[in-house]
Each structure stands twice: as structure tokens, then as C-alpha cells.
Short mmCIF file of C-alpha atoms and ligand atoms in Angstrom, two decimals:
data_model
loop_
_atom_site.label_atom_id
_atom_site.label_comp_id
_atom_site.label_asym_id
_atom_site.label_seq_id
_atom_site.Cartn_x
_atom_site.Cartn_y
_atom_site.Cartn_z
CA MET A 1 -1.15 25.46 -4.17
CA SER A 2 -1.85 22.87 -1.47
CA GLU A 3 -3.39 25.51 0.84
CA ALA A 4 -5.89 26.26 -1.93
CA LEU A 5 -7.15 22.67 -2.14
CA LYS A 6 -10.73 22.35 -0.97
CA ILE A 7 -11.03 19.41 1.44
CA THR A 8 -14.41 18.75 3.08
CA SER A 9 -13.18 16.34 5.78
CA LEU A 10 -10.62 13.59 6.23
CA ARG A 11 -12.93 11.13 4.53
CA GLY A 12 -13.73 13.70 1.82
CA GLY A 13 -10.05 14.38 1.15
CA ALA A 14 -9.31 10.68 0.95
CA ILE A 15 -12.18 10.13 -1.49
CA ASP A 16 -11.16 13.09 -3.67
CA ALA A 17 -7.62 11.72 -3.81
CA ILE A 18 -8.86 8.24 -4.73
CA ARG A 19 -11.05 9.73 -7.48
CA ALA A 20 -8.30 11.93 -8.94
CA ALA A 21 -6.92 10.61 -12.24
CA ASP A 22 -4.20 13.28 -12.30
CA LEU A 23 -1.40 11.72 -10.26
CA ASP A 24 0.13 15.03 -9.13
CA LEU A 25 -3.27 16.02 -7.79
CA LYS A 26 -3.91 12.57 -6.27
CA THR A 27 -0.63 12.56 -4.35
CA GLU A 28 -1.01 16.22 -3.31
CA LEU A 29 -4.53 15.57 -2.01
CA ALA A 30 -3.25 12.56 -0.07
CA LYS A 31 -0.41 14.54 1.49
CA GLU A 32 -2.45 17.66 2.21
CA SER A 33 -5.31 15.66 3.76
CA ALA A 34 -2.74 14.00 6.02
CA ARG A 35 -1.16 17.36 6.97
CA ARG A 36 -4.51 18.94 7.83
CA TRP A 37 -5.67 15.85 9.71
CA PHE A 38 -2.47 15.82 11.79
CA ALA A 39 -2.88 19.57 12.44
CA ARG A 40 -6.43 18.70 13.62
CA ARG A 41 -7.92 20.99 11.01
CA LEU A 42 -10.29 18.38 9.52
CA SER A 43 -13.27 16.54 10.93
CA LEU A 44 -13.51 12.82 10.22
CA ARG A 45 -16.56 13.04 7.93
CA SER A 46 -18.81 15.65 6.37
CA PRO A 47 -22.18 15.44 4.53
CA LEU A 48 -20.37 17.23 1.67
CA ASP A 49 -18.00 14.28 1.03
CA ALA A 50 -18.17 12.81 -2.48
CA PRO A 51 -19.18 9.12 -2.79
CA LEU A 52 -16.41 6.52 -2.56
CA PRO A 53 -15.78 5.05 -6.03
CA ASP A 54 -15.37 1.33 -6.74
CA ARG A 55 -12.18 1.97 -8.66
CA PRO A 56 -9.54 4.67 -8.18
CA GLY A 57 -9.04 7.40 -10.76
CA ARG A 58 -6.08 6.63 -13.03
CA PRO A 59 -4.49 8.22 -16.10
CA GLU A 60 -5.01 6.55 -19.51
CA LYS A 61 -1.57 4.97 -19.23
CA PRO A 62 -0.29 2.51 -18.13
CA GLU A 63 -2.45 -0.03 -19.86
CA LEU A 64 -3.64 -2.71 -17.40
CA VAL A 65 -2.95 -6.31 -18.45
CA PRO A 66 -3.13 -9.74 -16.74
CA PRO A 67 -0.19 -10.31 -14.35
CA THR A 68 1.29 -13.02 -16.59
CA GLN A 69 1.78 -10.47 -19.37
CA VAL A 70 4.05 -8.22 -17.31
CA LYS A 71 7.59 -9.14 -18.36
CA LYS A 72 10.50 -9.46 -15.97
CA ARG A 73 13.88 -8.25 -17.11
CA SER A 74 17.43 -8.51 -15.82
CA LEU A 75 18.51 -5.63 -13.60
CA HIS A 76 21.86 -5.51 -15.38
CA THR A 77 20.40 -3.49 -18.24
CA ILE A 78 18.98 0.01 -17.96
CA LYS A 79 15.78 -1.30 -19.56
CA GLY A 80 15.53 -3.90 -16.82
CA ARG A 81 15.99 -1.35 -14.09
CA ILE A 82 13.40 0.93 -15.66
CA ALA A 83 10.95 -2.01 -15.83
CA LEU A 84 11.53 -2.76 -12.15
CA LEU A 85 11.13 0.88 -11.10
CA HIS A 86 7.98 1.08 -13.21
CA ALA A 87 6.55 -1.96 -11.43
CA ILE A 88 7.44 -0.39 -8.06
CA ALA A 89 5.86 2.94 -9.04
CA HIS A 90 2.68 1.05 -9.88
CA ILE A 91 2.73 -0.73 -6.52
CA GLU A 92 3.25 2.58 -4.69
CA LEU A 93 0.39 4.20 -6.60
CA ASN A 94 -1.92 1.32 -5.65
CA ALA A 95 -0.68 1.66 -2.07
CA VAL A 96 -1.73 5.34 -2.00
CA ASP A 97 -5.27 4.43 -3.07
CA LEU A 98 -5.41 1.42 -0.74
CA ALA A 99 -4.38 3.36 2.38
CA LEU A 100 -6.91 6.08 1.54
CA ASP A 101 -9.57 3.46 0.85
CA ILE A 102 -9.12 2.09 4.39
CA VAL A 103 -9.65 5.61 5.78
CA ALA A 104 -12.64 6.43 3.58
CA ARG A 105 -14.37 3.05 3.67
CA TYR A 106 -14.05 2.51 7.41
CA ALA A 107 -14.61 6.09 8.59
CA THR A 108 -17.79 4.88 10.33
CA GLU A 109 -16.09 1.98 12.18
CA MET A 110 -15.93 2.17 15.97
CA VAL A 111 -12.18 2.68 16.15
CA PRO A 112 -10.04 5.30 17.97
CA HIS A 113 -8.94 8.37 16.01
CA SER A 114 -5.37 7.05 16.13
CA PHE A 115 -6.51 4.38 13.65
CA PHE A 116 -6.89 7.15 11.07
CA ASP A 117 -3.57 8.74 12.14
CA GLY A 118 -1.85 5.47 11.26
CA TRP A 119 -3.42 5.06 7.84
CA MET A 120 -2.93 8.71 6.92
CA GLN A 121 0.74 8.35 7.78
CA VAL A 122 0.80 5.37 5.42
CA ALA A 123 -1.05 7.31 2.68
CA PHE A 124 1.36 10.25 3.06
CA GLU A 125 4.41 8.00 2.77
CA GLU A 126 3.00 6.03 -0.19
CA ALA A 127 2.43 9.33 -2.02
CA LYS A 128 6.04 10.28 -1.22
CA HIS A 129 7.25 6.86 -2.47
CA PHE A 130 5.34 7.16 -5.74
CA ARG A 131 6.81 10.60 -6.39
CA MET A 132 10.36 9.45 -5.56
CA VAL A 133 10.18 6.43 -7.85
CA ARG A 134 8.60 8.47 -10.63
CA GLU A 135 11.36 11.05 -10.30
CA ARG A 136 13.94 8.28 -10.60
CA LEU A 137 12.20 6.91 -13.72
CA ARG A 138 12.36 10.40 -15.22
CA ASP A 139 16.09 10.65 -14.38
CA LEU A 140 16.53 7.47 -16.41
CA GLY A 141 14.64 8.93 -19.38
CA ALA A 142 11.38 7.07 -18.75
CA ASP A 143 8.11 7.80 -16.96
CA TYR A 144 5.25 6.08 -15.19
CA GLY A 145 2.82 4.93 -17.88
CA ASP A 146 5.48 3.88 -20.40
CA MET A 147 4.85 0.16 -19.97
CA PRO A 148 1.88 -2.04 -19.08
CA ALA A 149 1.04 -2.87 -15.48
CA HIS A 150 -1.36 -5.30 -13.82
CA ASP A 151 -4.37 -4.79 -11.60
CA GLY A 152 -3.75 -7.64 -9.15
CA LEU A 153 -3.16 -5.46 -6.10
CA TRP A 154 -6.36 -3.49 -6.37
CA GLN A 155 -8.35 -6.65 -7.06
CA ALA A 156 -6.83 -8.51 -4.09
CA ALA A 157 -7.77 -5.61 -1.83
CA HIS A 158 -11.19 -5.05 -3.39
CA ALA A 159 -12.17 -8.63 -2.47
CA THR A 160 -12.03 -7.60 1.21
CA ARG A 161 -14.05 -4.39 0.87
CA ASN A 162 -16.73 -5.54 3.32
CA ASP A 163 -14.48 -6.69 6.16
CA LEU A 164 -11.86 -4.46 7.78
CA THR A 165 -10.12 -7.34 9.59
CA ALA A 166 -9.78 -9.23 6.28
CA ARG A 167 -8.57 -6.05 4.57
CA LEU A 168 -5.78 -5.67 7.13
CA ALA A 169 -4.86 -9.35 6.79
CA VAL A 170 -4.47 -9.03 3.02
CA VAL A 171 -3.11 -5.51 2.43
CA PRO A 172 -0.54 -4.71 5.12
CA LEU A 173 0.07 -8.22 6.46
CA ILE A 174 0.41 -10.08 3.16
CA LEU A 175 1.07 -7.62 0.36
CA GLU A 176 3.15 -5.03 2.22
CA ALA A 177 4.96 -7.69 4.27
CA ARG A 178 5.95 -9.27 0.94
CA GLY A 179 7.73 -6.00 0.15
CA LEU A 180 9.91 -6.52 3.23
CA ASP A 181 10.91 -9.96 1.90
CA VAL A 182 11.93 -8.88 -1.59
CA THR A 183 13.30 -5.34 -1.18
CA PRO A 184 16.72 -6.12 0.40
CA SER A 185 17.82 -8.28 -2.55
CA LEU A 186 16.61 -5.65 -5.03
CA GLN A 187 18.62 -3.02 -3.15
CA ALA A 188 21.69 -5.25 -3.30
CA LYS A 189 21.26 -5.79 -7.06
CA MET A 190 20.83 -2.05 -7.67
CA ARG A 191 24.07 -1.41 -5.77
CA GLU A 192 25.87 -4.16 -7.71
CA THR A 193 24.96 -2.52 -10.99
CA GLY A 194 26.18 0.82 -9.62
CA ASP A 195 22.72 2.42 -9.53
CA LEU A 196 23.11 3.94 -6.08
CA GLU A 197 20.34 6.50 -6.64
CA SER A 198 17.74 3.78 -7.16
CA ALA A 199 19.15 1.85 -4.20
CA ALA A 200 18.73 4.97 -2.03
CA VAL A 201 15.07 5.29 -3.09
CA LEU A 202 14.53 1.64 -2.14
CA ASP A 203 16.15 2.30 1.25
CA VAL A 204 13.58 4.97 2.08
CA ILE A 205 10.74 2.70 0.93
CA TYR A 206 12.03 -0.29 2.90
CA ASN A 207 12.29 1.64 6.17
CA ASP A 208 8.86 3.22 5.79
CA GLU A 209 7.27 -0.11 4.84
CA LYS A 210 8.37 -1.68 8.12
CA GLY A 211 6.21 0.96 9.77
CA HIS A 212 3.28 0.18 7.47
CA VAL A 213 3.35 -3.52 8.36
CA ALA A 214 3.62 -2.54 12.05
CA ILE A 215 0.54 -0.30 11.75
CA GLY A 216 -1.29 -3.15 10.02
CA ALA A 217 -0.29 -5.65 12.71
CA LYS A 218 -1.22 -3.27 15.52
CA TRP A 219 -4.75 -2.68 14.22
CA PHE A 220 -5.24 -6.28 13.18
CA ARG A 221 -4.46 -7.34 16.76
CA PHE A 222 -6.71 -4.57 18.09
CA LEU A 223 -9.70 -5.82 16.07
CA CYS A 224 -9.02 -9.44 17.03
CA ALA A 225 -8.79 -8.53 20.74
CA ARG A 226 -12.05 -6.61 20.52
CA GLU A 227 -13.78 -9.65 19.03
CA ARG A 228 -11.94 -12.03 21.38
CA ARG A 229 -10.37 -13.90 18.46
CA ASP A 230 -6.90 -15.42 18.38
CA PRO A 231 -4.84 -13.23 15.98
CA ALA A 232 -2.78 -15.94 14.25
CA ARG A 233 -5.76 -18.29 13.79
CA THR A 234 -7.96 -15.46 12.57
CA PHE A 235 -5.25 -14.47 10.13
CA HIS A 236 -5.10 -18.02 8.73
CA GLN A 237 -8.88 -18.17 8.29
CA LEU A 238 -9.10 -14.77 6.62
CA VAL A 239 -6.19 -15.41 4.30
CA ARG A 240 -7.60 -18.75 3.15
CA ALA A 241 -11.00 -17.15 2.52
CA ASN A 242 -9.74 -13.98 0.84
CA PHE A 243 -6.39 -14.55 -0.80
CA ARG A 244 -5.57 -16.85 -3.66
CA GLY A 245 -2.51 -19.04 -3.46
CA PRO A 246 0.12 -19.80 -0.82
CA LEU A 247 2.55 -17.25 0.60
CA LYS A 248 5.98 -17.38 -0.97
CA PRO A 249 9.12 -17.92 1.09
CA PRO A 250 11.85 -16.90 1.74
CA PHE A 251 10.51 -14.59 4.44
CA ASN A 252 12.42 -11.72 6.01
CA ASP A 253 11.75 -13.02 9.52
CA ILE A 254 13.69 -10.25 11.26
CA ALA A 255 11.97 -7.33 9.55
CA ARG A 256 8.60 -9.06 9.90
CA ALA A 257 9.16 -9.65 13.62
CA GLU A 258 10.20 -6.01 14.10
CA ALA A 259 6.84 -5.07 12.64
CA GLY A 260 5.01 -7.43 15.01
CA LEU A 261 4.38 -10.18 12.46
CA THR A 262 5.67 -13.38 14.02
CA PRO A 263 6.16 -16.69 12.13
CA SER A 264 3.03 -18.17 13.75
CA PHE A 265 1.09 -15.90 11.39
CA TYR A 266 2.59 -16.89 8.07
CA ARG A 267 4.66 -20.10 8.31
CA SER A 268 1.76 -22.52 7.97
CA LEU A 269 0.39 -20.63 4.95
CA THR A 270 3.32 -21.39 2.68
CA SER A 271 1.40 -24.29 1.20
CA THR A 272 -2.37 -24.32 0.68
CA SER A 273 -2.65 -27.98 1.74
CA SER A 274 -1.37 -27.53 5.30
CA GLY A 275 -3.97 -27.35 7.99
FE1 FE2 B 1 5.29 2.28 -0.29
FE1 FE2 B 2 3.36 0.65 2.29
#
């Protein structure tokens, strides 16, 4: 079925995936666009590409509510684990659209082709993550869409739609790096409750996400070097201008450092008052 998908270009495939409300189609378009791009069977852009939408296509459910209305539950109950997996599925789905949005939105930037290799690898893996988590929800008798979710991720990213450097500061270097901080303790709790299948899914996500933060850090540094800006200082300025609230410790310093994100980037941002 994937061979039959019509994809006009890398940008066109990314846009079609973003627009798709059917999540099987969205994730298949993301993966197939990545495969064809890596096989060098797609050009970067085509006049036939559809326009990039302001919001991604989504099914009718889940209902989107303010972040404060999304309940947290204990992981010691099956309901609690389903709620956590549902929240992760929602994050992964947003991550698919966000990686593709970087490709589609910045397809005219003066960057090397390997920039698009990196973000298509991210899009491919986010599509894989969404499918794995959804599969796990189904094993537990639930499904994506069963409970409300919030729109904070898309909104945080949308605020940086006119500035690639700011987009990289917020999406991979704040939001995805946050995943590195919180995932190990979630894995441990899943193991404690005996849910080894969910823990294994989180293992795959955790390892891939280190790579996503590394890709973000690499291209963030590339853009800073090109503009002769200091990376850590630029990061501070962009985060203050584009992201609400301080960053929350504790940080996973080791995983962050492995990805190229050193404490000079994030330490001083833990409180909004520090200069
Ligand atoms: Fe992911
Ligand atoms: Fe990611």
C-alpha cells in the first residue's frame, strides 16, 4: 500500500502527512516520505505540493482541553498506566507533525540536505513511537482518543513558526530534552508494577529521543555558527522570548550531555528571575 502513495516531493509528502486526519495514513505518509527521501527518490520541493496548514489534521477524538484539565493518575492501577500511555501517544503524535513541520516550513532555508535527513529520521521514528504506544494501549483494552488531551505542545511550537533557530530551541532542546529527564523514572515505575511491555516501549523511545535532541543541538549550533552567535546565550534569549515559564529540574545531565546539550544551556533558565 505504501508504494501506491502519491508523494509529490519531500515537502509535499510532509505536508500531506501533516494534513492527514487519519492517523494510519499520517504515520504511513511520514514513514514512506522518509524512505523515499533516503532512497533519493524525492526532490525537496515541487510546484504540486499542497499548502502547509496552520494546524495538523487530527481525528475527532481525543477532545482537546486546557492542560490543567488533564488528570494525572497513579501508575499502580491499570487506569493510571493507560492514562500515561495515552498522554505519551499524544506527545508522539504531536512530535510526528512537528518534525514534518520543520521539514515543510523550512524547505526553502539555505541549509544542507543533511538537515532534512535529520528531521526525516526524527519524523520516521516519531511515527514508529506513536504506533508502538497505540498498540500497547490496544493491548490494555484502550485506544488513542479515549481520553482528553491538551494542545500545549503544538501551541508552544506554533509560536516559533517564523524563526527556525527559535523553533529548534523550543522543540528539540526544551520539549524533547524534557523527555530525557522524565522517561527513566517512568520506565522504572512501569517495571515496578510488572508492566514490562510498556517499559520496553519506553526504552525504544528513550534511546531514539537522545538522537532527536542531538539532531536539534547539531542544527541549532550550525545556525548559531552561521550567524556568528554564541549558542548558549542565543538559546537563553530565544527561550525567554518564546517559551513561557522556567525549565523544570531535575535534569538528566548525562543524557543531555550525550546529545550535546551542556548545562550552560539550561541551568540558568530554571528560574525566570535569573539573568
Ligand atoms: Fe518520540
Ligand atoms: Fe522525538
